[in-house]
Amino acid sequence: DPKRYPDYYLQNFHYQTDGWLSAQSARLYDFQVEMLFLGSADAMRRRALPYIADFMRNRDASTTKHLDVASGTGRFLSFVRDNHPELQSTALELSPHYLESTRKLNKRFEGKGGSLRLVEANAEDMPLEDNEFDMITNVYLFHELPRAVRMTVAKEMARVLKPGGKLFFVDSVQIGDGKENGMEGAFELALDRFPAFNHEPYYKDYAVTNLVELFEEAGLRHEATATAWVSKTMVFSKP
């Protein structure tokens, strides 16, 4: 259904079986990504957790509304909820098969005080209220989006985030990262080869996108950036 799934979404990214649209794909995804990153994928995702902990330190999780955009299998969402089980979380995911995986993976949090709402929708047009969420998390989505779509999604995130709320963003390092630790040359070689080896059609453009400018144009304010291996964690707030 072209109205339901945009063209860019129907491609097979990193040779993922059936793209995003089968239960088989959802079942294989986490294992494939761990193999691709030599066992470091979960560790790279978890680099966002200390920033989230700082934000939550003086907050009541039971009254904090959290949105996880493009939840995939729900694995990162489960890490957040491990640390803050009373969060009022919403998982937004376009693939019904991955959303079902999110439901199953997060079933163990039932009865722990929090809640999980599942929303099957495109991040370009979220069926969510303005200023609804205190916190948004988003992991490894933007490198798989065309340039114009990145801005649309960034604006949607800004729209649904409350003033004073924060976005915790994780994705790949980019061209120019690694200068501070002498890794820039190695990163640039890897970033040049990665899209060809792993079938990432929008990655080269992502690698040269100024994410600070992108999110600030969408209405958010940049607060922090840190790299870990080949991932980058960024924090933005809504004025």
PDB file of C-alpha atoms in Angstrom:
ATOM      1  CA  ASP A   1       0.000   0.000   0.000  1.00  0.00           C
ATOM      2  CA  PRO A   2       1.953   3.087  -1.221  1.00  0.00           C
ATOM      3  CA  LYS A   3      -0.187   5.401   0.901  1.00  0.00           C
ATOM      4  CA  ARG A   4       0.669   3.427   4.020  1.00  0.00           C
ATOM      5  CA  TYR A   5       4.340   2.758   3.267  1.00  0.00           C
ATOM      6  CA  PRO A   6       6.502   5.346   1.465  1.00  0.00           C
ATOM      7  CA  ASP A   7       8.826   4.172  -1.309  1.00  0.00           C
ATOM      8  CA  TYR A   8      11.987   4.647   0.751  1.00  0.00           C
ATOM      9  CA  TYR A   9      10.569   2.365   3.445  1.00  0.00           C
ATOM     10  CA  LEU A  10       9.906  -0.524   1.061  1.00  0.00           C
ATOM     11  CA  GLN A  11      13.587  -1.048   0.222  1.00  0.00           C
ATOM     12  CA  ASN A  12      15.702  -3.747   1.821  1.00  0.00           C
ATOM     13  CA  PHE A  13      18.140  -2.050   4.181  1.00  0.00           C
ATOM     14  CA  HIS A  14      21.394  -3.886   5.032  1.00  0.00           C
ATOM     15  CA  TYR A  15      20.012  -6.971   3.266  1.00  0.00           C
ATOM     16  CA  GLN A  16      17.353  -7.303   5.945  1.00  0.00           C
ATOM     17  CA  THR A  17      15.069 -10.210   5.000  1.00  0.00           C
ATOM     18  CA  ASP A  18      11.746  -8.845   3.632  1.00  0.00           C
ATOM     19  CA  GLY A  19      12.744  -5.261   4.445  1.00  0.00           C
ATOM     20  CA  TRP A  20      10.780  -4.322   7.545  1.00  0.00           C
ATOM     21  CA  LEU A  21       7.591  -6.084   6.605  1.00  0.00           C
ATOM     22  CA  SER A  22       7.603  -9.626   7.950  1.00  0.00           C
ATOM     23  CA  ALA A  23       7.701 -11.437  11.254  1.00  0.00           C
ATOM     24  CA  GLN A  24      10.853 -13.187   9.992  1.00  0.00           C
ATOM     25  CA  SER A  25      12.585  -9.828   9.559  1.00  0.00           C
ATOM     26  CA  ALA A  26      11.666  -8.754  13.090  1.00  0.00           C
ATOM     27  CA  ARG A  27      12.851 -12.078  14.500  1.00  0.00           C
ATOM     28  CA  LEU A  28      16.271 -11.810  12.814  1.00  0.00           C
ATOM     29  CA  TYR A  29      16.918  -8.096  13.229  1.00  0.00           C
ATOM     30  CA  ASP A  30      18.697  -7.858  16.589  1.00  0.00           C
ATOM     31  CA  PHE A  31      20.935 -10.835  15.879  1.00  0.00           C
ATOM     32  CA  GLN A  32      21.884  -9.455  12.444  1.00  0.00           C
ATOM     33  CA  VAL A  33      22.740  -6.023  13.818  1.00  0.00           C
ATOM     34  CA  GLU A  34      24.869  -7.473  16.619  1.00  0.00           C
ATOM     35  CA  MET A  35      26.778  -9.497  14.017  1.00  0.00           C
ATOM     36  CA  LEU A  36      27.207  -6.420  11.819  1.00  0.00           C
ATOM     37  CA  PHE A  37      28.714  -4.406  14.688  1.00  0.00           C
ATOM     38  CA  LEU A  38      30.767  -7.261  16.154  1.00  0.00           C
ATOM     39  CA  GLY A  39      28.698  -7.472  19.333  1.00  0.00           C
ATOM     40  CA  SER A  40      28.734  -3.735  20.101  1.00  0.00           C
ATOM     41  CA  ALA A  41      25.231  -2.667  18.956  1.00  0.00           C
ATOM     42  CA  ASP A  42      23.570  -2.851  22.370  1.00  0.00           C
ATOM     43  CA  ALA A  43      26.513  -1.128  24.044  1.00  0.00           C
ATOM     44  CA  MET A  44      26.315   1.750  21.545  1.00  0.00           C
ATOM     45  CA  ARG A  45      22.568   2.149  22.114  1.00  0.00           C
ATOM     46  CA  ARG A  46      23.041   2.179  25.881  1.00  0.00           C
ATOM     47  CA  ARG A  47      25.299   5.238  25.698  1.00  0.00           C
ATOM     48  CA  ALA A  48      22.097   7.301  25.766  1.00  0.00           C
ATOM     49  CA  LEU A  49      21.031   5.897  29.145  1.00  0.00           C
ATOM     50  CA  PRO A  50      23.244   8.138  31.369  1.00  0.00           C
ATOM     51  CA  TYR A  51      21.759  11.244  29.712  1.00  0.00           C
ATOM     52  CA  ILE A  52      18.260   9.874  30.283  1.00  0.00           C
ATOM     53  CA  ALA A  53      19.145   9.115  33.919  1.00  0.00           C
ATOM     54  CA  ASP A  54      20.284  12.727  34.412  1.00  0.00           C
ATOM     55  CA  PHE A  55      16.973  13.968  33.014  1.00  0.00           C
ATOM     56  CA  MET A  56      14.960  11.578  35.181  1.00  0.00           C
ATOM     57  CA  ARG A  57      16.892  12.181  38.404  1.00  0.00           C
ATOM     58  CA  ASN A  58      14.474  14.780  39.783  1.00  0.00           C
ATOM     59  CA  ARG A  59      11.372  13.548  37.978  1.00  0.00           C
ATOM     60  CA  ASP A  60       8.570  11.184  38.917  1.00  0.00           C
ATOM     61  CA  ALA A  61       8.641   8.427  36.285  1.00  0.00           C
ATOM     62  CA  SER A  62       4.989   7.603  36.919  1.00  0.00           C
ATOM     63  CA  THR A  63       3.954  11.011  35.588  1.00  0.00           C
ATOM     64  CA  THR A  64       6.593  11.236  32.832  1.00  0.00           C
ATOM     65  CA  LYS A  65       5.337  10.650  29.303  1.00  0.00           C
ATOM     66  CA  HIS A  66       7.906   9.009  27.052  1.00  0.00           C
ATOM     67  CA  LEU A  67       7.769   8.498  23.285  1.00  0.00           C
ATOM     68  CA  ASP A  68      10.083   6.045  21.524  1.00  0.00           C
ATOM     69  CA  VAL A  69      10.081   6.914  17.798  1.00  0.00           C
ATOM     70  CA  ALA A  70      10.702   4.044  15.366  1.00  0.00           C
ATOM     71  CA  SER A  71      10.875   1.448  18.124  1.00  0.00           C
ATOM     72  CA  GLY A  72      11.849  -1.437  15.851  1.00  0.00           C
ATOM     73  CA  THR A  73      11.918  -4.589  17.957  1.00  0.00           C
ATOM     74  CA  GLY A  74      11.542  -2.515  21.140  1.00  0.00           C
ATOM     75  CA  ARG A  75      14.966  -3.494  22.412  1.00  0.00           C
ATOM     76  CA  PHE A  76      16.221  -0.006  23.249  1.00  0.00           C
ATOM     77  CA  LEU A  77      12.819   0.850  24.728  1.00  0.00           C
ATOM     78  CA  SER A  78      13.243  -2.132  27.051  1.00  0.00           C
ATOM     79  CA  PHE A  79      16.631  -0.765  28.207  1.00  0.00           C
ATOM     80  CA  VAL A  80      15.015   2.561  29.080  1.00  0.00           C
ATOM     81  CA  ARG A  81      12.202   0.814  30.943  1.00  0.00           C
ATOM     82  CA  ASP A  82      14.679  -1.441  32.800  1.00  0.00           C
ATOM     83  CA  ASN A  83      15.985   1.734  34.418  1.00  0.00           C
ATOM     84  CA  HIS A  84      12.664   3.574  34.703  1.00  0.00           C
ATOM     85  CA  PRO A  85       9.900   0.908  34.836  1.00  0.00           C
ATOM     86  CA  GLU A  86       7.203   3.363  35.938  1.00  0.00           C
ATOM     87  CA  LEU A  87       7.454   5.477  32.765  1.00  0.00           C
ATOM     88  CA  GLN A  88       4.296   6.123  30.751  1.00  0.00           C
ATOM     89  CA  SER A  89       5.748   5.013  27.399  1.00  0.00           C
ATOM     90  CA  THR A  90       4.455   5.115  23.840  1.00  0.00           C
ATOM     91  CA  ALA A  91       6.129   3.068  21.103  1.00  0.00           C
ATOM     92  CA  LEU A  92       5.641   4.419  17.576  1.00  0.00           C
ATOM     93  CA  GLU A  93       6.580   2.018  14.771  1.00  0.00           C
ATOM     94  CA  LEU A  94       5.443   1.724  11.137  1.00  0.00           C
ATOM     95  CA  SER A  95       5.912  -2.039  10.719  1.00  0.00           C
ATOM     96  CA  PRO A  96       3.148  -4.100  12.360  1.00  0.00           C
ATOM     97  CA  HIS A  97       5.583  -7.022  12.643  1.00  0.00           C
ATOM     98  CA  TYR A  98       8.171  -4.992  14.526  1.00  0.00           C
ATOM     99  CA  LEU A  99       5.475  -3.425  16.689  1.00  0.00           C
ATOM    100  CA  GLU A 100       4.374  -6.930  17.682  1.00  0.00           C
ATOM    101  CA  SER A 101       7.994  -7.676  18.586  1.00  0.00           C
ATOM    102  CA  THR A 102       8.017  -4.533  20.751  1.00  0.00           C
ATOM    103  CA  ARG A 103       4.886  -5.744  22.518  1.00  0.00           C
ATOM    104  CA  LYS A 104       6.362  -9.181  23.219  1.00  0.00           C
ATOM    105  CA  LEU A 105       9.766  -7.914  24.307  1.00  0.00           C
ATOM    106  CA  ASN A 106       8.217  -5.406  26.722  1.00  0.00           C
ATOM    107  CA  LYS A 107       5.654  -7.796  28.183  1.00  0.00           C
ATOM    108  CA  ARG A 108       7.873  -8.366  31.229  1.00  0.00           C
ATOM    109  CA  PHE A 109       7.159  -4.815  32.430  1.00  0.00           C
ATOM    110  CA  GLU A 110       3.483  -5.479  32.990  1.00  0.00           C
ATOM    111  CA  GLY A 111       2.560  -4.891  36.621  1.00  0.00           C
ATOM    112  CA  LYS A 112       5.624  -2.748  37.346  1.00  0.00           C
ATOM    113  CA  GLY A 113       3.723   0.519  37.541  1.00  0.00           C
ATOM    114  CA  GLY A 114       4.364   1.921  34.084  1.00  0.00           C
ATOM    115  CA  SER A 115       2.403   1.640  30.871  1.00  0.00           C
ATOM    116  CA  LEU A 116       3.053   1.025  27.169  1.00  0.00           C
ATOM    117  CA  ARG A 117       0.895   2.282  24.336  1.00  0.00           C
ATOM    118  CA  LEU A 118       1.618   0.856  20.860  1.00  0.00           C
ATOM    119  CA  VAL A 119       1.077   3.162  17.866  1.00  0.00           C
ATOM    120  CA  GLU A 120       1.443   1.841  14.314  1.00  0.00           C
ATOM    121  CA  ALA A 121       2.268   4.987  12.359  1.00  0.00           C
ATOM    122  CA  ASN A 122       4.804   6.821  10.223  1.00  0.00           C
ATOM    123  CA  ALA A 123       7.112   9.194  12.133  1.00  0.00           C
ATOM    124  CA  GLU A 124       6.485  11.745   9.359  1.00  0.00           C
ATOM    125  CA  ASP A 125       2.884  12.132  10.515  1.00  0.00           C
ATOM    126  CA  MET A 126       2.458  11.060  14.123  1.00  0.00           C
ATOM    127  CA  PRO A 127      -1.145  10.694  15.323  1.00  0.00           C
ATOM    128  CA  LEU A 128      -0.129  12.315  18.614  1.00  0.00           C
ATOM    129  CA  GLU A 129      -0.974  15.580  20.369  1.00  0.00           C
ATOM    130  CA  ASP A 130       1.105  18.755  20.333  1.00  0.00           C
ATOM    131  CA  ASN A 131       3.299  19.121  23.449  1.00  0.00           C
ATOM    132  CA  GLU A 132       2.320  15.630  24.641  1.00  0.00           C
ATOM    133  CA  PHE A 133       5.644  14.118  25.767  1.00  0.00           C
ATOM    134  CA  ASP A 134       8.264  14.949  28.378  1.00  0.00           C
ATOM    135  CA  MET A 135      10.898  12.794  26.699  1.00  0.00           C
ATOM    136  CA  ILE A 136      11.515  11.330  23.233  1.00  0.00           C
ATOM    137  CA  THR A 137      14.010   8.614  22.354  1.00  0.00           C
ATOM    138  CA  ASN A 138      15.053   7.753  18.809  1.00  0.00           C
ATOM    139  CA  VAL A 139      17.706   5.194  17.874  1.00  0.00           C
ATOM    140  CA  TYR A 140      19.209   4.475  14.434  1.00  0.00           C
ATOM    141  CA  LEU A 141      16.437   5.905  12.295  1.00  0.00           C
ATOM    142  CA  PHE A 142      17.827   8.995  10.592  1.00  0.00           C
ATOM    143  CA  HIS A 143      20.515   7.315   8.476  1.00  0.00           C
ATOM    144  CA  GLU A 144      17.719   5.339   6.773  1.00  0.00           C
ATOM    145  CA  LEU A 145      15.673   8.408   5.821  1.00  0.00           C
ATOM    146  CA  PRO A 146      15.967  10.605   2.721  1.00  0.00           C
ATOM    147  CA  ARG A 147      17.061  14.192   3.434  1.00  0.00           C
ATOM    148  CA  ALA A 148      13.628  15.851   3.183  1.00  0.00           C
ATOM    149  CA  VAL A 149      12.055  13.168   5.359  1.00  0.00           C
ATOM    150  CA  ARG A 150      14.636  13.761   8.103  1.00  0.00           C
ATOM    151  CA  MET A 151      13.450  17.347   8.443  1.00  0.00           C
ATOM    152  CA  THR A 152       9.796  16.287   8.467  1.00  0.00           C
ATOM    153  CA  VAL A 153      10.434  13.774  11.254  1.00  0.00           C
ATOM    154  CA  ALA A 154      12.518  16.276  13.241  1.00  0.00           C
ATOM    155  CA  LYS A 155       9.666  18.796  13.077  1.00  0.00           C
ATOM    156  CA  GLU A 156       7.171  16.153  14.198  1.00  0.00           C
ATOM    157  CA  MET A 157       9.377  15.300  17.171  1.00  0.00           C
ATOM    158  CA  ALA A 158       9.573  18.979  18.093  1.00  0.00           C
ATOM    159  CA  ARG A 159       5.805  19.317  17.749  1.00  0.00           C
ATOM    160  CA  VAL A 160       4.903  16.494  20.146  1.00  0.00           C
ATOM    161  CA  LEU A 161       7.605  17.333  22.723  1.00  0.00           C
ATOM    162  CA  LYS A 162       6.592  19.537  25.667  1.00  0.00           C
ATOM    163  CA  PRO A 163       8.473  22.781  26.305  1.00  0.00           C
ATOM    164  CA  GLY A 164      11.318  21.800  28.626  1.00  0.00           C
ATOM    165  CA  GLY A 165      11.212  18.248  27.304  1.00  0.00           C
ATOM    166  CA  LYS A 166      14.201  16.465  25.809  1.00  0.00           C
ATOM    167  CA  LEU A 167      15.039  14.328  22.781  1.00  0.00           C
ATOM    168  CA  PHE A 168      17.671  11.602  23.223  1.00  0.00           C
ATOM    169  CA  PHE A 169      18.979  10.659  19.789  1.00  0.00           C
ATOM    170  CA  VAL A 170      21.390   7.882  18.773  1.00  0.00           C
ATOM    171  CA  ASP A 171      22.667   7.172  15.271  1.00  0.00           C
ATOM    172  CA  SER A 172      25.872   6.602  13.337  1.00  0.00           C
ATOM    173  CA  VAL A 173      28.936   8.805  13.577  1.00  0.00           C
ATOM    174  CA  GLN A 174      29.370  11.175  10.653  1.00  0.00           C
ATOM    175  CA  ILE A 175      32.082  12.723   8.513  1.00  0.00           C
ATOM    176  CA  GLY A 176      34.169  14.954  10.797  1.00  0.00           C
ATOM    177  CA  ASP A 177      33.571  12.921  13.944  1.00  0.00           C
ATOM    178  CA  GLY A 178      36.619  11.390  15.582  1.00  0.00           C
ATOM    179  CA  LYS A 179      38.873  14.442  15.386  1.00  0.00           C
ATOM    180  CA  GLU A 180      39.239  14.618  19.161  1.00  0.00           C
ATOM    181  CA  ASN A 181      40.615  11.062  19.416  1.00  0.00           C
ATOM    182  CA  GLY A 182      42.521  10.778  16.155  1.00  0.00           C
ATOM    183  CA  MET A 183      39.929   8.459  14.605  1.00  0.00           C
ATOM    184  CA  GLU A 184      38.695  10.812  11.885  1.00  0.00           C
ATOM    185  CA  GLY A 185      40.602   9.092   9.060  1.00  0.00           C
ATOM    186  CA  ALA A 186      39.428   5.632  10.104  1.00  0.00           C
ATOM    187  CA  PHE A 187      35.850   6.852  10.451  1.00  0.00           C
ATOM    188  CA  GLU A 188      35.848   8.475   7.011  1.00  0.00           C
ATOM    189  CA  LEU A 189      37.135   5.292   5.364  1.00  0.00           C
ATOM    190  CA  ALA A 190      34.514   3.205   7.155  1.00  0.00           C
ATOM    191  CA  LEU A 191      31.724   5.694   6.385  1.00  0.00           C
ATOM    192  CA  ASP A 192      32.665   5.665   2.718  1.00  0.00           C
ATOM    193  CA  ARG A 193      32.561   1.861   2.491  1.00  0.00           C
ATOM    194  CA  PHE A 194      29.642   1.135   4.816  1.00  0.00           C
ATOM    195  CA  PRO A 195      26.714   2.033   2.520  1.00  0.00           C
ATOM    196  CA  ALA A 196      28.049  -0.063  -0.377  1.00  0.00           C
ATOM    197  CA  PHE A 197      28.820  -3.103   1.779  1.00  0.00           C
ATOM    198  CA  ASN A 198      25.619  -2.928   3.794  1.00  0.00           C
ATOM    199  CA  HIS A 199      23.057  -1.555   1.351  1.00  0.00           C
ATOM    200  CA  GLU A 200      22.250   1.769   3.018  1.00  0.00           C
ATOM    201  CA  PRO A 201      20.869   3.996   0.229  1.00  0.00           C
ATOM    202  CA  TYR A 202      20.593   7.229   2.264  1.00  0.00           C
ATOM    203  CA  TYR A 203      23.665   6.826   4.419  1.00  0.00           C
ATOM    204  CA  LYS A 204      26.149   8.941   2.433  1.00  0.00           C
ATOM    205  CA  ASP A 205      23.853  11.941   2.590  1.00  0.00           C
ATOM    206  CA  TYR A 206      23.201  11.344   6.298  1.00  0.00           C
ATOM    207  CA  ALA A 207      26.967  11.222   6.932  1.00  0.00           C
ATOM    208  CA  VAL A 208      27.380  14.848   5.809  1.00  0.00           C
ATOM    209  CA  THR A 209      24.142  16.218   7.345  1.00  0.00           C
ATOM    210  CA  ASN A 210      24.586  18.822  10.083  1.00  0.00           C
ATOM    211  CA  LEU A 211      22.276  17.346  12.708  1.00  0.00           C
ATOM    212  CA  VAL A 212      22.591  20.302  15.075  1.00  0.00           C
ATOM    213  CA  GLU A 213      21.368  22.650  12.347  1.00  0.00           C
ATOM    214  CA  LEU A 214      18.648  20.191  11.327  1.00  0.00           C
ATOM    215  CA  PHE A 215      17.126  19.882  14.797  1.00  0.00           C
ATOM    216  CA  GLU A 216      17.586  23.551  15.642  1.00  0.00           C
ATOM    217  CA  GLU A 217      15.756  24.484  12.429  1.00  0.00           C
ATOM    218  CA  ALA A 218      12.976  22.127  13.592  1.00  0.00           C
ATOM    219  CA  GLY A 219      12.700  24.106  16.840  1.00  0.00           C
ATOM    220  CA  LEU A 220      14.951  22.243  19.293  1.00  0.00           C
ATOM    221  CA  ARG A 221      18.103  23.341  21.111  1.00  0.00           C
ATOM    222  CA  HIS A 222      21.305  21.277  21.073  1.00  0.00           C
ATOM    223  CA  GLU A 223      22.625  20.360  24.530  1.00  0.00           C
ATOM    224  CA  ALA A 224      25.187  17.556  24.167  1.00  0.00           C
ATOM    225  CA  THR A 225      26.965  15.258  21.719  1.00  0.00           C
ATOM    226  CA  ALA A 226      29.177  12.267  22.487  1.00  0.00           C
ATOM    227  CA  THR A 227      30.594   9.520  20.278  1.00  0.00           C
ATOM    228  CA  ALA A 228      31.252   5.907  21.239  1.00  0.00           C
ATOM    229  CA  TRP A 229      32.876   3.616  18.711  1.00  0.00           C
ATOM    230  CA  VAL A 230      30.812   4.212  15.524  1.00  0.00           C
ATOM    231  CA  SER A 231      27.713   5.662  17.195  1.00  0.00           C
ATOM    232  CA  LYS A 232      26.792   9.176  18.246  1.00  0.00           C
ATOM    233  CA  THR A 233      24.480  10.198  21.073  1.00  0.00           C
ATOM    234  CA  MET A 234      22.910  13.661  20.975  1.00  0.00           C
ATOM    235  CA  VAL A 235      20.619  15.497  23.380  1.00  0.00           C
ATOM    236  CA  PHE A 236      18.224  18.270  22.365  1.00  0.00           C
ATOM    237  CA  SER A 237      15.671  20.214  24.392  1.00  0.00           C
ATOM    238  CA  LYS A 238      12.545  22.147  23.476  1.00  0.00           C
ATOM    239  CA  PRO A 239      12.658  25.769  24.647  1.00  0.00           C
TER     240      PRO A 239
END
